[in-house]
Amino acid sequence: MTQADEPGWEVDPDDEWGVAVVATVGRQVKLRRESVGMRAADFARKVGYGEDMVYKIEGGKRIPRPEFLDRADEVLGAGGLLSAMKEDVKKVQYPKKVREIADMEARAIELQLYDPLRIHGLLQTSEYANALLRMRRPAYTDDVVARGVAARVARRSVFERDPGPEMSFVQDEWTLRRPLGGKEVLRHQLEHLLEIAQLRNVELQVMPTDREEHAGVDGGIEVLKFVDGSAVGRSPALANGRAVTDFRQLRILELRYGIIRAQALTPRESSAFIEELLGET
């Protein structure tokens, strides 16, 4: 597929900041093109995009890809002005809700995460994330799927921080057994989990299905703590799934999470368990 055939990112109309950024970038591209006296058709041909896509980008209807801005900067002799906008555009390509989550994860010094339905988003490979998003009904468009996968991959930058935050994950056994996307996808996902589990600041635990007691039956738990002593938590069983910062509610989440961790396999036992699953896959 050529660049001309690829759809640009769609702009989320409910994302006011994103709409403003894309409109500004599009306006700058158009002003620069007109200042050098270049027709849209000629510009489109030189940057390798369709003329219709150029008009949509200039009109703030589509989010330009980074390579488009680099090529446009070169073709229009913008001296780096257009290329410099890639950072803002990169942020806009992710949905507003995902940006907010990623921002909190980037600031957190401790993360406590339990997901009983699927492998947690921070732990997902791009193939696993793609398979999950394509299972949604009503079906997502290819554009929404692509943006969702890109956003989840981008969130993994939390593992690259130095010093990194202390991260604890608990996964139910069945989430590691169900071959969502196929056995090959699951195999790569399990291999990725083993790699993540080796990080010094990460503890990954598995909750076996044969446990007779399970403190996580009310749903997932997320607790993020920050350097100033504040924290934010979320669980479908508390405040209807809304984010909470109240100390009493956070204490309830931490209590439940602590019991879940105690009931699960230890990190070392969990890695051995995942290795066994990998051998069976």
PDB file of C-alpha atoms in Angstrom:
ATOM      1  CA  MET A   1       0.000   0.000   0.000  1.00  0.00           C
ATOM      2  CA  THR A   2       1.368   3.425  -0.938  1.00  0.00           C
ATOM      3  CA  GLN A   3       1.065   6.518   1.203  1.00  0.00           C
ATOM      4  CA  ALA A   4      -1.537   7.828  -1.214  1.00  0.00           C
ATOM      5  CA  ASP A   5      -3.708   4.786  -0.446  1.00  0.00           C
ATOM      6  CA  GLU A   6      -3.378   5.034   3.315  1.00  0.00           C
ATOM      7  CA  PRO A   7      -6.114   6.846   5.229  1.00  0.00           C
ATOM      8  CA  GLY A   8      -5.010   9.625   7.531  1.00  0.00           C
ATOM      9  CA  TRP A   9      -5.925   9.524  11.194  1.00  0.00           C
ATOM     10  CA  GLU A  10      -9.442  10.764  11.869  1.00  0.00           C
ATOM     11  CA  VAL A  11      -9.831  13.681  14.268  1.00  0.00           C
ATOM     12  CA  ASP A  12     -11.885  13.036  17.415  1.00  0.00           C
ATOM     13  CA  PRO A  13     -14.465  15.865  17.415  1.00  0.00           C
ATOM     14  CA  ASP A  14     -14.798  15.651  21.210  1.00  0.00           C
ATOM     15  CA  ASP A  15     -11.073  16.277  21.699  1.00  0.00           C
ATOM     16  CA  GLU A  16     -10.944  20.087  21.724  1.00  0.00           C
ATOM     17  CA  TRP A  17      -7.163  20.277  22.133  1.00  0.00           C
ATOM     18  CA  GLY A  18      -6.644  17.701  19.401  1.00  0.00           C
ATOM     19  CA  VAL A  19      -8.964  19.510  17.008  1.00  0.00           C
ATOM     20  CA  ALA A  20      -7.103  22.770  17.619  1.00  0.00           C
ATOM     21  CA  VAL A  21      -3.681  21.177  17.054  1.00  0.00           C
ATOM     22  CA  VAL A  22      -4.706  19.493  13.805  1.00  0.00           C
ATOM     23  CA  ALA A  23      -6.348  22.678  12.526  1.00  0.00           C
ATOM     24  CA  THR A  24      -3.182  24.677  13.276  1.00  0.00           C
ATOM     25  CA  VAL A  25      -0.931  22.151  11.561  1.00  0.00           C
ATOM     26  CA  GLY A  26      -3.178  22.001   8.511  1.00  0.00           C
ATOM     27  CA  ARG A  27      -3.296  25.780   8.286  1.00  0.00           C
ATOM     28  CA  GLN A  28       0.505  26.011   8.443  1.00  0.00           C
ATOM     29  CA  VAL A  29       0.871  23.455   5.645  1.00  0.00           C
ATOM     30  CA  LYS A  30      -1.590  25.333   3.466  1.00  0.00           C
ATOM     31  CA  LEU A  31      -0.019  28.752   4.130  1.00  0.00           C
ATOM     32  CA  ARG A  32       3.451  27.415   3.364  1.00  0.00           C
ATOM     33  CA  ARG A  33       2.239  25.742   0.161  1.00  0.00           C
ATOM     34  CA  GLU A  34       0.486  28.891  -1.030  1.00  0.00           C
ATOM     35  CA  SER A  35       3.470  31.076  -0.129  1.00  0.00           C
ATOM     36  CA  VAL A  36       5.648  29.169  -2.600  1.00  0.00           C
ATOM     37  CA  GLY A  37       2.908  29.220  -5.236  1.00  0.00           C
ATOM     38  CA  MET A  38       2.443  25.451  -5.434  1.00  0.00           C
ATOM     39  CA  ARG A  39      -0.871  23.930  -6.493  1.00  0.00           C
ATOM     40  CA  ALA A  40      -2.388  21.293  -4.215  1.00  0.00           C
ATOM     41  CA  ALA A  41      -2.243  18.699  -6.996  1.00  0.00           C
ATOM     42  CA  ASP A  42       1.473  19.271  -7.560  1.00  0.00           C
ATOM     43  CA  PHE A  43       2.176  19.250  -3.831  1.00  0.00           C
ATOM     44  CA  ALA A  44       0.225  16.006  -3.382  1.00  0.00           C
ATOM     45  CA  ARG A  45       2.227  14.335  -6.124  1.00  0.00           C
ATOM     46  CA  LYS A  46       5.553  15.390  -4.602  1.00  0.00           C
ATOM     47  CA  VAL A  47       4.738  14.258  -1.069  1.00  0.00           C
ATOM     48  CA  GLY A  48       3.247  10.969  -2.305  1.00  0.00           C
ATOM     49  CA  TYR A  49      -0.299  11.503  -1.048  1.00  0.00           C
ATOM     50  CA  GLY A  50      -3.614  11.853  -2.821  1.00  0.00           C
ATOM     51  CA  GLU A  51      -4.854  15.383  -3.529  1.00  0.00           C
ATOM     52  CA  ASP A  52      -8.033  14.720  -1.551  1.00  0.00           C
ATOM     53  CA  MET A  53      -5.959  13.693   1.484  1.00  0.00           C
ATOM     54  CA  VAL A  54      -3.904  16.895   1.215  1.00  0.00           C
ATOM     55  CA  TYR A  55      -7.087  18.983   1.265  1.00  0.00           C
ATOM     56  CA  LYS A  56      -8.350  17.071   4.316  1.00  0.00           C
ATOM     57  CA  ILE A  57      -5.063  17.607   6.167  1.00  0.00           C
ATOM     58  CA  GLU A  58      -4.972  21.299   5.283  1.00  0.00           C
ATOM     59  CA  GLY A  59      -8.598  21.626   6.361  1.00  0.00           C
ATOM     60  CA  GLY A  60      -7.928  20.056   9.756  1.00  0.00           C
ATOM     61  CA  LYS A  61     -10.057  17.011   8.954  1.00  0.00           C
ATOM     62  CA  ARG A  62      -7.261  14.439   9.110  1.00  0.00           C
ATOM     63  CA  ILE A  63      -4.258  14.008  11.367  1.00  0.00           C
ATOM     64  CA  PRO A  64      -1.105  13.991   9.194  1.00  0.00           C
ATOM     65  CA  ARG A  65       1.356  11.169   9.623  1.00  0.00           C
ATOM     66  CA  PRO A  66       4.922  12.074  10.736  1.00  0.00           C
ATOM     67  CA  GLU A  67       6.395  11.104   7.356  1.00  0.00           C
ATOM     68  CA  PHE A  68       3.966  13.479   5.640  1.00  0.00           C
ATOM     69  CA  LEU A  69       5.199  16.412   7.730  1.00  0.00           C
ATOM     70  CA  ASP A  70       8.831  15.543   7.047  1.00  0.00           C
ATOM     71  CA  ARG A  71       8.224  15.285   3.319  1.00  0.00           C
ATOM     72  CA  ALA A  72       6.101  18.457   3.271  1.00  0.00           C
ATOM     73  CA  ASP A  73       8.829  20.345   5.120  1.00  0.00           C
ATOM     74  CA  GLU A  74      11.365  19.253   2.510  1.00  0.00           C
ATOM     75  CA  VAL A  75       9.158  19.938  -0.528  1.00  0.00           C
ATOM     76  CA  LEU A  76       8.056  23.363   0.715  1.00  0.00           C
ATOM     77  CA  GLY A  77      11.436  24.408   2.115  1.00  0.00           C
ATOM     78  CA  ALA A  78       9.933  25.070   5.534  1.00  0.00           C
ATOM     79  CA  GLY A  79      13.294  24.848   7.291  1.00  0.00           C
ATOM     80  CA  GLY A  80      12.077  22.415   9.949  1.00  0.00           C
ATOM     81  CA  LEU A  81       8.897  24.329  10.865  1.00  0.00           C
ATOM     82  CA  LEU A  82       6.536  21.579   9.709  1.00  0.00           C
ATOM     83  CA  SER A  83       8.699  18.711  10.927  1.00  0.00           C
ATOM     84  CA  ALA A  84       8.771  20.294  14.396  1.00  0.00           C
ATOM     85  CA  MET A  85       5.019  19.776  14.674  1.00  0.00           C
ATOM     86  CA  LYS A  86       5.397  16.006  14.733  1.00  0.00           C
ATOM     87  CA  GLU A  87       5.539  15.824  18.527  1.00  0.00           C
ATOM     88  CA  ASP A  88       2.170  17.515  19.013  1.00  0.00           C
ATOM     89  CA  VAL A  89       0.652  15.494  16.183  1.00  0.00           C
ATOM     90  CA  LYS A  90       1.997  12.304  17.714  1.00  0.00           C
ATOM     91  CA  LYS A  91       0.086  13.027  20.918  1.00  0.00           C
ATOM     92  CA  VAL A  92      -3.113  13.882  19.059  1.00  0.00           C
ATOM     93  CA  GLN A  93      -3.216  10.575  17.204  1.00  0.00           C
ATOM     94  CA  TYR A  94      -4.102   8.822  20.454  1.00  0.00           C
ATOM     95  CA  PRO A  95      -7.651   9.164  21.856  1.00  0.00           C
ATOM     96  CA  LYS A  96      -8.070  11.744  24.621  1.00  0.00           C
ATOM     97  CA  LYS A  97      -8.881   9.126  27.262  1.00  0.00           C
ATOM     98  CA  VAL A  98      -5.755   7.131  26.380  1.00  0.00           C
ATOM     99  CA  ARG A  99      -3.582  10.272  26.564  1.00  0.00           C
ATOM    100  CA  GLU A 100      -4.891  10.995  30.047  1.00  0.00           C
ATOM    101  CA  ILE A 101      -4.183   7.441  31.211  1.00  0.00           C
ATOM    102  CA  ALA A 102      -0.714   7.468  29.648  1.00  0.00           C
ATOM    103  CA  ASP A 103       0.055  10.790  31.347  1.00  0.00           C
ATOM    104  CA  MET A 104      -0.817   9.370  34.775  1.00  0.00           C
ATOM    105  CA  GLU A 105       1.208   6.215  34.106  1.00  0.00           C
ATOM    106  CA  ALA A 106       4.164   8.367  33.065  1.00  0.00           C
ATOM    107  CA  ARG A 107       4.029  10.271  36.387  1.00  0.00           C
ATOM    108  CA  ALA A 108       3.295   7.335  38.689  1.00  0.00           C
ATOM    109  CA  ILE A 109       5.973   5.941  41.001  1.00  0.00           C
ATOM    110  CA  GLU A 110       3.940   2.828  41.792  1.00  0.00           C
ATOM    111  CA  LEU A 111       1.293   0.919  39.811  1.00  0.00           C
ATOM    112  CA  GLN A 112      -0.891  -1.884  41.160  1.00  0.00           C
ATOM    113  CA  LEU A 113      -2.830  -3.533  38.338  1.00  0.00           C
ATOM    114  CA  TYR A 114      -5.246  -6.465  38.184  1.00  0.00           C
ATOM    115  CA  ASP A 115      -7.227  -7.369  35.058  1.00  0.00           C
ATOM    116  CA  PRO A 116      -9.478 -10.456  35.261  1.00  0.00           C
ATOM    117  CA  LEU A 117     -10.785 -10.271  31.674  1.00  0.00           C
ATOM    118  CA  ARG A 118      -7.717  -9.969  29.461  1.00  0.00           C
ATOM    119  CA  ILE A 119      -3.989  -9.451  29.625  1.00  0.00           C
ATOM    120  CA  HIS A 120      -3.492  -5.919  30.935  1.00  0.00           C
ATOM    121  CA  GLY A 121      -3.011  -3.239  28.269  1.00  0.00           C
ATOM    122  CA  LEU A 122       0.501  -2.370  29.455  1.00  0.00           C
ATOM    123  CA  LEU A 123       1.520  -6.001  28.979  1.00  0.00           C
ATOM    124  CA  GLN A 124      -0.047  -6.590  25.571  1.00  0.00           C
ATOM    125  CA  THR A 125       1.938  -7.189  22.398  1.00  0.00           C
ATOM    126  CA  SER A 126       0.753  -5.256  19.347  1.00  0.00           C
ATOM    127  CA  GLU A 127      -0.563  -8.512  17.797  1.00  0.00           C
ATOM    128  CA  TYR A 128      -2.587  -9.354  20.900  1.00  0.00           C
ATOM    129  CA  ALA A 129      -3.952  -5.801  21.139  1.00  0.00           C
ATOM    130  CA  ASN A 130      -4.901  -5.867  17.446  1.00  0.00           C
ATOM    131  CA  ALA A 131      -6.759  -9.166  17.918  1.00  0.00           C
ATOM    132  CA  LEU A 132      -8.659  -7.840  20.941  1.00  0.00           C
ATOM    133  CA  LEU A 133      -9.727  -4.634  19.244  1.00  0.00           C
ATOM    134  CA  ARG A 134     -10.935  -6.507  16.153  1.00  0.00           C
ATOM    135  CA  MET A 135     -13.180  -8.640  18.363  1.00  0.00           C
ATOM    136  CA  ARG A 136     -15.214  -5.650  19.564  1.00  0.00           C
ATOM    137  CA  ARG A 137     -18.861  -5.516  18.530  1.00  0.00           C
ATOM    138  CA  PRO A 138     -20.153  -3.364  16.959  1.00  0.00           C
ATOM    139  CA  ALA A 139     -16.944  -3.697  14.956  1.00  0.00           C
ATOM    140  CA  TYR A 140     -14.393  -0.903  15.077  1.00  0.00           C
ATOM    141  CA  THR A 141     -13.195   0.666  11.841  1.00  0.00           C
ATOM    142  CA  ASP A 142      -9.658  -0.157  10.694  1.00  0.00           C
ATOM    143  CA  ASP A 143      -8.673   3.398  11.623  1.00  0.00           C
ATOM    144  CA  VAL A 144      -9.912   3.024  15.202  1.00  0.00           C
ATOM    145  CA  VAL A 145      -8.157  -0.336  15.540  1.00  0.00           C
ATOM    146  CA  ALA A 146      -4.886   1.064  14.216  1.00  0.00           C
ATOM    147  CA  ARG A 147      -5.048   4.033  16.601  1.00  0.00           C
ATOM    148  CA  GLY A 148      -5.887   1.758  19.512  1.00  0.00           C
ATOM    149  CA  VAL A 149      -2.937  -0.535  18.848  1.00  0.00           C
ATOM    150  CA  ALA A 150      -0.576   2.417  18.406  1.00  0.00           C
ATOM    151  CA  ALA A 151      -1.783   3.903  21.687  1.00  0.00           C
ATOM    152  CA  ARG A 152      -1.218   0.705  23.648  1.00  0.00           C
ATOM    153  CA  VAL A 153       2.253   0.296  22.195  1.00  0.00           C
ATOM    154  CA  ALA A 154       3.072   3.909  23.087  1.00  0.00           C
ATOM    155  CA  ARG A 155       1.955   3.366  26.702  1.00  0.00           C
ATOM    156  CA  ARG A 156       4.667   0.721  27.080  1.00  0.00           C
ATOM    157  CA  SER A 157       7.207   3.540  27.325  1.00  0.00           C
ATOM    158  CA  VAL A 158       6.527   3.371  31.074  1.00  0.00           C
ATOM    159  CA  PHE A 159       8.860   0.351  31.135  1.00  0.00           C
ATOM    160  CA  GLU A 160      11.679   2.458  29.676  1.00  0.00           C
ATOM    161  CA  ARG A 161      11.713   5.068  32.434  1.00  0.00           C
ATOM    162  CA  ASP A 162      14.879   5.344  34.504  1.00  0.00           C
ATOM    163  CA  PRO A 163      14.346   5.047  37.360  1.00  0.00           C
ATOM    164  CA  GLY A 164      11.202   3.114  36.575  1.00  0.00           C
ATOM    165  CA  PRO A 165       8.094   2.942  38.766  1.00  0.00           C
ATOM    166  CA  GLU A 166       7.394  -0.101  40.915  1.00  0.00           C
ATOM    167  CA  MET A 167       4.831  -2.145  38.989  1.00  0.00           C
ATOM    168  CA  SER A 168       2.750  -5.052  40.179  1.00  0.00           C
ATOM    169  CA  PHE A 169       0.493  -7.082  37.856  1.00  0.00           C
ATOM    170  CA  VAL A 170      -1.880  -9.945  38.675  1.00  0.00           C
ATOM    171  CA  GLN A 171      -3.364 -11.977  35.836  1.00  0.00           C
ATOM    172  CA  ASP A 172      -5.979 -14.701  36.093  1.00  0.00           C
ATOM    173  CA  GLU A 173      -4.781 -18.003  34.676  1.00  0.00           C
ATOM    174  CA  TRP A 174      -7.528 -18.203  32.085  1.00  0.00           C
ATOM    175  CA  THR A 175      -6.375 -14.936  30.467  1.00  0.00           C
ATOM    176  CA  LEU A 176      -3.061 -16.670  29.765  1.00  0.00           C
ATOM    177  CA  ARG A 177      -4.677 -19.786  28.319  1.00  0.00           C
ATOM    178  CA  ARG A 178      -7.324 -18.448  25.945  1.00  0.00           C
ATOM    179  CA  PRO A 179      -5.681 -18.190  22.469  1.00  0.00           C
ATOM    180  CA  LEU A 180      -7.195 -14.844  21.498  1.00  0.00           C
ATOM    181  CA  GLY A 181      -5.988 -14.094  17.975  1.00  0.00           C
ATOM    182  CA  GLY A 182      -4.625 -17.631  17.559  1.00  0.00           C
ATOM    183  CA  LYS A 183      -2.010 -19.825  19.192  1.00  0.00           C
ATOM    184  CA  GLU A 184       0.912 -18.017  17.578  1.00  0.00           C
ATOM    185  CA  VAL A 185      -0.300 -14.678  18.942  1.00  0.00           C
ATOM    186  CA  LEU A 186      -0.693 -16.240  22.393  1.00  0.00           C
ATOM    187  CA  ARG A 187       2.767 -17.780  22.212  1.00  0.00           C
ATOM    188  CA  HIS A 188       4.406 -14.435  21.449  1.00  0.00           C
ATOM    189  CA  GLN A 189       2.331 -12.839  24.208  1.00  0.00           C
ATOM    190  CA  LEU A 190       3.514 -15.365  26.789  1.00  0.00           C
ATOM    191  CA  GLU A 191       7.123 -14.848  25.688  1.00  0.00           C
ATOM    192  CA  HIS A 192       6.646 -11.115  26.133  1.00  0.00           C
ATOM    193  CA  LEU A 193       5.263 -11.609  29.648  1.00  0.00           C
ATOM    194  CA  LEU A 194       8.341 -13.602  30.623  1.00  0.00           C
ATOM    195  CA  GLU A 195      10.583 -10.787  29.356  1.00  0.00           C
ATOM    196  CA  ILE A 196       8.637  -8.161  31.311  1.00  0.00           C
ATOM    197  CA  ALA A 197       8.687 -10.327  34.445  1.00  0.00           C
ATOM    198  CA  GLN A 198      12.494 -10.194  34.440  1.00  0.00           C
ATOM    199  CA  LEU A 199      12.555  -6.420  34.931  1.00  0.00           C
ATOM    200  CA  ARG A 200      13.730  -5.472  38.414  1.00  0.00           C
ATOM    201  CA  ASN A 201      10.870  -3.066  39.028  1.00  0.00           C
ATOM    202  CA  VAL A 202       8.125  -5.455  37.858  1.00  0.00           C
ATOM    203  CA  GLU A 203       6.339  -8.208  39.766  1.00  0.00           C
ATOM    204  CA  LEU A 204       4.028 -10.380  37.679  1.00  0.00           C
ATOM    205  CA  GLN A 205       1.771 -12.872  39.446  1.00  0.00           C
ATOM    206  CA  VAL A 206      -0.733 -15.437  38.205  1.00  0.00           C
ATOM    207  CA  MET A 207      -4.000 -16.230  39.967  1.00  0.00           C
ATOM    208  CA  PRO A 208      -4.644 -19.961  39.380  1.00  0.00           C
ATOM    209  CA  THR A 209      -8.165 -21.060  38.470  1.00  0.00           C
ATOM    210  CA  ASP A 210      -8.131 -23.753  41.178  1.00  0.00           C
ATOM    211  CA  ARG A 211      -8.123 -21.212  44.026  1.00  0.00           C
ATOM    212  CA  GLU A 212     -11.145 -21.711  46.275  1.00  0.00           C
ATOM    213  CA  GLU A 213     -10.968 -18.095  47.469  1.00  0.00           C
ATOM    214  CA  HIS A 214     -10.522 -15.112  45.197  1.00  0.00           C
ATOM    215  CA  ALA A 215     -10.738 -11.461  46.345  1.00  0.00           C
ATOM    216  CA  GLY A 216     -10.932 -10.257  42.738  1.00  0.00           C
ATOM    217  CA  VAL A 217     -14.402 -11.536  41.861  1.00  0.00           C
ATOM    218  CA  ASP A 218     -15.752  -7.953  41.823  1.00  0.00           C
ATOM    219  CA  GLY A 219     -13.593  -6.970  38.851  1.00  0.00           C
ATOM    220  CA  GLY A 220     -10.315  -5.326  37.925  1.00  0.00           C
ATOM    221  CA  ILE A 221      -8.308  -2.949  40.080  1.00  0.00           C
ATOM    222  CA  GLU A 222      -5.951  -0.117  39.193  1.00  0.00           C
ATOM    223  CA  VAL A 223      -4.106   1.991  41.770  1.00  0.00           C
ATOM    224  CA  LEU A 224      -1.508   4.565  40.733  1.00  0.00           C
ATOM    225  CA  LYS A 225       0.590   6.437  43.301  1.00  0.00           C
ATOM    226  CA  PHE A 226       2.530   9.656  42.702  1.00  0.00           C
ATOM    227  CA  VAL A 227       5.622  11.276  44.172  1.00  0.00           C
ATOM    228  CA  ASP A 228       3.622  13.924  46.065  1.00  0.00           C
ATOM    229  CA  GLY A 229       1.800  11.247  48.062  1.00  0.00           C
ATOM    230  CA  SER A 230      -1.441  11.440  46.083  1.00  0.00           C
ATOM    231  CA  ALA A 231      -3.015   8.452  44.353  1.00  0.00           C
ATOM    232  CA  VAL A 232      -5.839   7.540  41.996  1.00  0.00           C
ATOM    233  CA  GLY A 233      -7.698   4.254  41.756  1.00  0.00           C
ATOM    234  CA  ARG A 234     -10.364   2.593  39.671  1.00  0.00           C
ATOM    235  CA  SER A 235     -12.498  -0.535  39.873  1.00  0.00           C
ATOM    236  CA  PRO A 236     -15.927  -1.424  38.434  1.00  0.00           C
ATOM    237  CA  ALA A 237     -16.978  -2.436  41.964  1.00  0.00           C
ATOM    238  CA  LEU A 238     -16.289   1.021  43.416  1.00  0.00           C
ATOM    239  CA  ALA A 239     -17.916   4.367  42.479  1.00  0.00           C
ATOM    240  CA  ASN A 240     -19.384   2.782  39.330  1.00  0.00           C
ATOM    241  CA  GLY A 241     -15.922   2.446  37.841  1.00  0.00           C
ATOM    242  CA  ARG A 242     -15.077   6.157  38.091  1.00  0.00           C
ATOM    243  CA  ALA A 243     -11.597   7.246  39.137  1.00  0.00           C
ATOM    244  CA  VAL A 244     -11.368   7.832  42.902  1.00  0.00           C
ATOM    245  CA  THR A 245      -8.881   9.810  44.990  1.00  0.00           C
ATOM    246  CA  ASP A 246     -10.608   9.624  48.378  1.00  0.00           C
ATOM    247  CA  PHE A 247      -8.346   7.953  50.963  1.00  0.00           C
ATOM    248  CA  ARG A 248     -11.055   5.613  52.295  1.00  0.00           C
ATOM    249  CA  GLN A 249     -11.958   4.337  48.823  1.00  0.00           C
ATOM    250  CA  LEU A 250      -8.312   3.953  47.867  1.00  0.00           C
ATOM    251  CA  ARG A 251      -7.747   1.975  51.059  1.00  0.00           C
ATOM    252  CA  ILE A 252     -10.512  -0.433  50.028  1.00  0.00           C
ATOM    253  CA  LEU A 253      -8.881  -0.977  46.634  1.00  0.00           C
ATOM    254  CA  GLU A 254      -5.454  -1.526  48.169  1.00  0.00           C
ATOM    255  CA  LEU A 255      -6.906  -3.964  50.704  1.00  0.00           C
ATOM    256  CA  ARG A 256      -8.530  -6.010  47.945  1.00  0.00           C
ATOM    257  CA  TYR A 257      -5.405  -5.879  45.813  1.00  0.00           C
ATOM    258  CA  GLY A 258      -3.215  -7.001  48.693  1.00  0.00           C
ATOM    259  CA  ILE A 259      -5.433 -10.032  49.334  1.00  0.00           C
ATOM    260  CA  ILE A 260      -5.435 -10.892  45.607  1.00  0.00           C
ATOM    261  CA  ARG A 261      -1.634 -10.831  45.559  1.00  0.00           C
ATOM    262  CA  ALA A 262      -1.486 -13.052  48.642  1.00  0.00           C
ATOM    263  CA  GLN A 263      -3.839 -15.565  47.038  1.00  0.00           C
ATOM    264  CA  ALA A 264      -1.920 -15.652  43.747  1.00  0.00           C
ATOM    265  CA  LEU A 265       1.281 -17.508  42.895  1.00  0.00           C
ATOM    266  CA  THR A 266       4.521 -15.754  43.836  1.00  0.00           C
ATOM    267  CA  PRO A 267       6.376 -13.927  41.030  1.00  0.00           C
ATOM    268  CA  ARG A 268       8.891 -16.793  40.717  1.00  0.00           C
ATOM    269  CA  GLU A 269       6.145 -19.438  40.723  1.00  0.00           C
ATOM    270  CA  SER A 270       4.235 -17.354  38.178  1.00  0.00           C
ATOM    271  CA  SER A 271       7.164 -17.191  35.750  1.00  0.00           C
ATOM    272  CA  ALA A 272       7.582 -20.961  36.020  1.00  0.00           C
ATOM    273  CA  PHE A 273       3.853 -21.375  35.422  1.00  0.00           C
ATOM    274  CA  ILE A 274       3.969 -19.191  32.296  1.00  0.00           C
ATOM    275  CA  GLU A 275       6.938 -21.182  31.016  1.00  0.00           C
ATOM    276  CA  GLU A 276       4.876 -24.356  31.394  1.00  0.00           C
ATOM    277  CA  LEU A 277       1.990 -22.775  29.479  1.00  0.00           C
ATOM    278  CA  LEU A 278       4.419 -21.711  26.776  1.00  0.00           C
ATOM    279  CA  GLY A 279       5.590 -25.300  26.436  1.00  0.00           C
ATOM    280  CA  GLU A 280       1.977 -26.398  25.954  1.00  0.00           C
ATOM    281  CA  THR A 281       1.187 -23.748  23.331  1.00  0.00           C
TER     282      THR A 281
END
